[in-house]
C-alpha angles and dihedrals in degrees: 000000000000131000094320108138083352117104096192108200088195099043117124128243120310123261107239097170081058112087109165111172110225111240117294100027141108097210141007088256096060108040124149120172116209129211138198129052128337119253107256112251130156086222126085114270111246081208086076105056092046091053084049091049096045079050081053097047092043088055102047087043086051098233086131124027140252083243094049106108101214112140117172093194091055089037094240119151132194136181121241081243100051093236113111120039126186114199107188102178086056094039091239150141144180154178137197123186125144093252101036133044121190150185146169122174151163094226140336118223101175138008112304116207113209095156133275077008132082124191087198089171145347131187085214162338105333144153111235120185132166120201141175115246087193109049090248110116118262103266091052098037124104097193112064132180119208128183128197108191117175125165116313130184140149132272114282083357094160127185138212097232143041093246085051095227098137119045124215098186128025087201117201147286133326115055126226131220123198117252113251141150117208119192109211137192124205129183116189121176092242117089113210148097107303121184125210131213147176124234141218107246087246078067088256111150125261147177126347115246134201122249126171124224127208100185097294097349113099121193128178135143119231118215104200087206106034093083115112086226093059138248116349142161089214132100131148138196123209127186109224116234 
């Protein structure tokens, strides 16, 4: 939720009045932060109301804000910045920069607003991001990089388990990637004529798609299989001079 595995150049000065123990620990100074699965127990986790309280103390020492939408109880978790959010209940994650827009989600039953993108519809679970090639942020930028990243896996790759968590054979070459289709809206401040392609997984350049534009607004549906170069994660958008 807060400078943890984020190192923030134009963050202001450090807090030294806030100590907030890390779960699972008596005192700052001797934090420890466990992973993996909880112990089953048919009693609450006290992990869970000092995670609550920390949110709490974050909040009235205004290191989040009032606006922040973390919630431990619903198991909804926002940056200080407001950037990443990780929603467990939905199975879904996000992240909004200027110059990156990101999604990864379970489904998607109606149209999700990130910013300048749009997830309008998608026939399963994907990975949807939308990034600047040329350092401008997304709504200015000509050159855009987008990547559709649904399950992958190896051939004959087999697992132990019906959630397919531990895996009892890696299989073989060559990897497979799960057929979707994804139908996305942009909306960047230039108006103008903008092509979309695909693109080899080695970033070469490949076929030419179709995208529809409505004055600013851009829509197009990617299909991760129907490239006559075969499967790929890659697409990219360019504004023409």
């Amino acid at each position: 939720i807060s400078r943890i595995g984020l190192d923030r150049v134009d963050a202001p000065a450090s807090r030294s009045d806030i100590q907030l123990p890390l779960l699972g620990s008596a005192s700052p100074e001797k934090s420890s932060l466990r992973f993996g699965n909880r112990p089953a127990s048919p009693s609450r986790d006290p992990r869970d109301d000092r995670l609550a309280e920390n949110i709490s103390k974050l909040r009235l020492a205004g290191v989040i804000s009032a606006q922040n939408q973390t919630n431990a109880s619903a198991r909804v978790y926002q940056s200080d910045t407001n950037e990443i959010l990780v929603d467990a209940p939905q199975r879904l994650a996000r992240v909004i920069t200027p110059r990156t827009e990101a999604i990864s989600f379970e489904k998607i039953s109606s149209p999700y607003v990130l910013g300048a993108l749009t997830i309008d519809a998608a026939s399963g679970p994907a990975l949807v991001a939308l990034s600047s090639l040329d350092g401008e942020t997304i709504e200015k930028s000509a050159h855009l990089l987008l990547i559709f990243a649904t399950d992958a896996r190896n051939t004959d790759m087999k697992f132990r388990d019906d959630d397919q968590r531990t895996i009892e054979s890696y299989g073989h070459f060559p990897v497979l990637i799960k057929h979707e289709r994804v139908r996305l809206r942009i909306n960047p401040a230039a108006v103008g004529s903008w092509s979309l392609t695909s693109l080899h997984l080695n970033g070469e350049i490949g076929d030419p798609l179709e995208v529809a534009a409505d004055g600013s607004r851009l829509t197009f549906t990617l299909d991760n299989t129907a490239t006559r170069h075969g499967p790929t994660t890659f697409f990219r958008l360019d504004r023409r001079s």
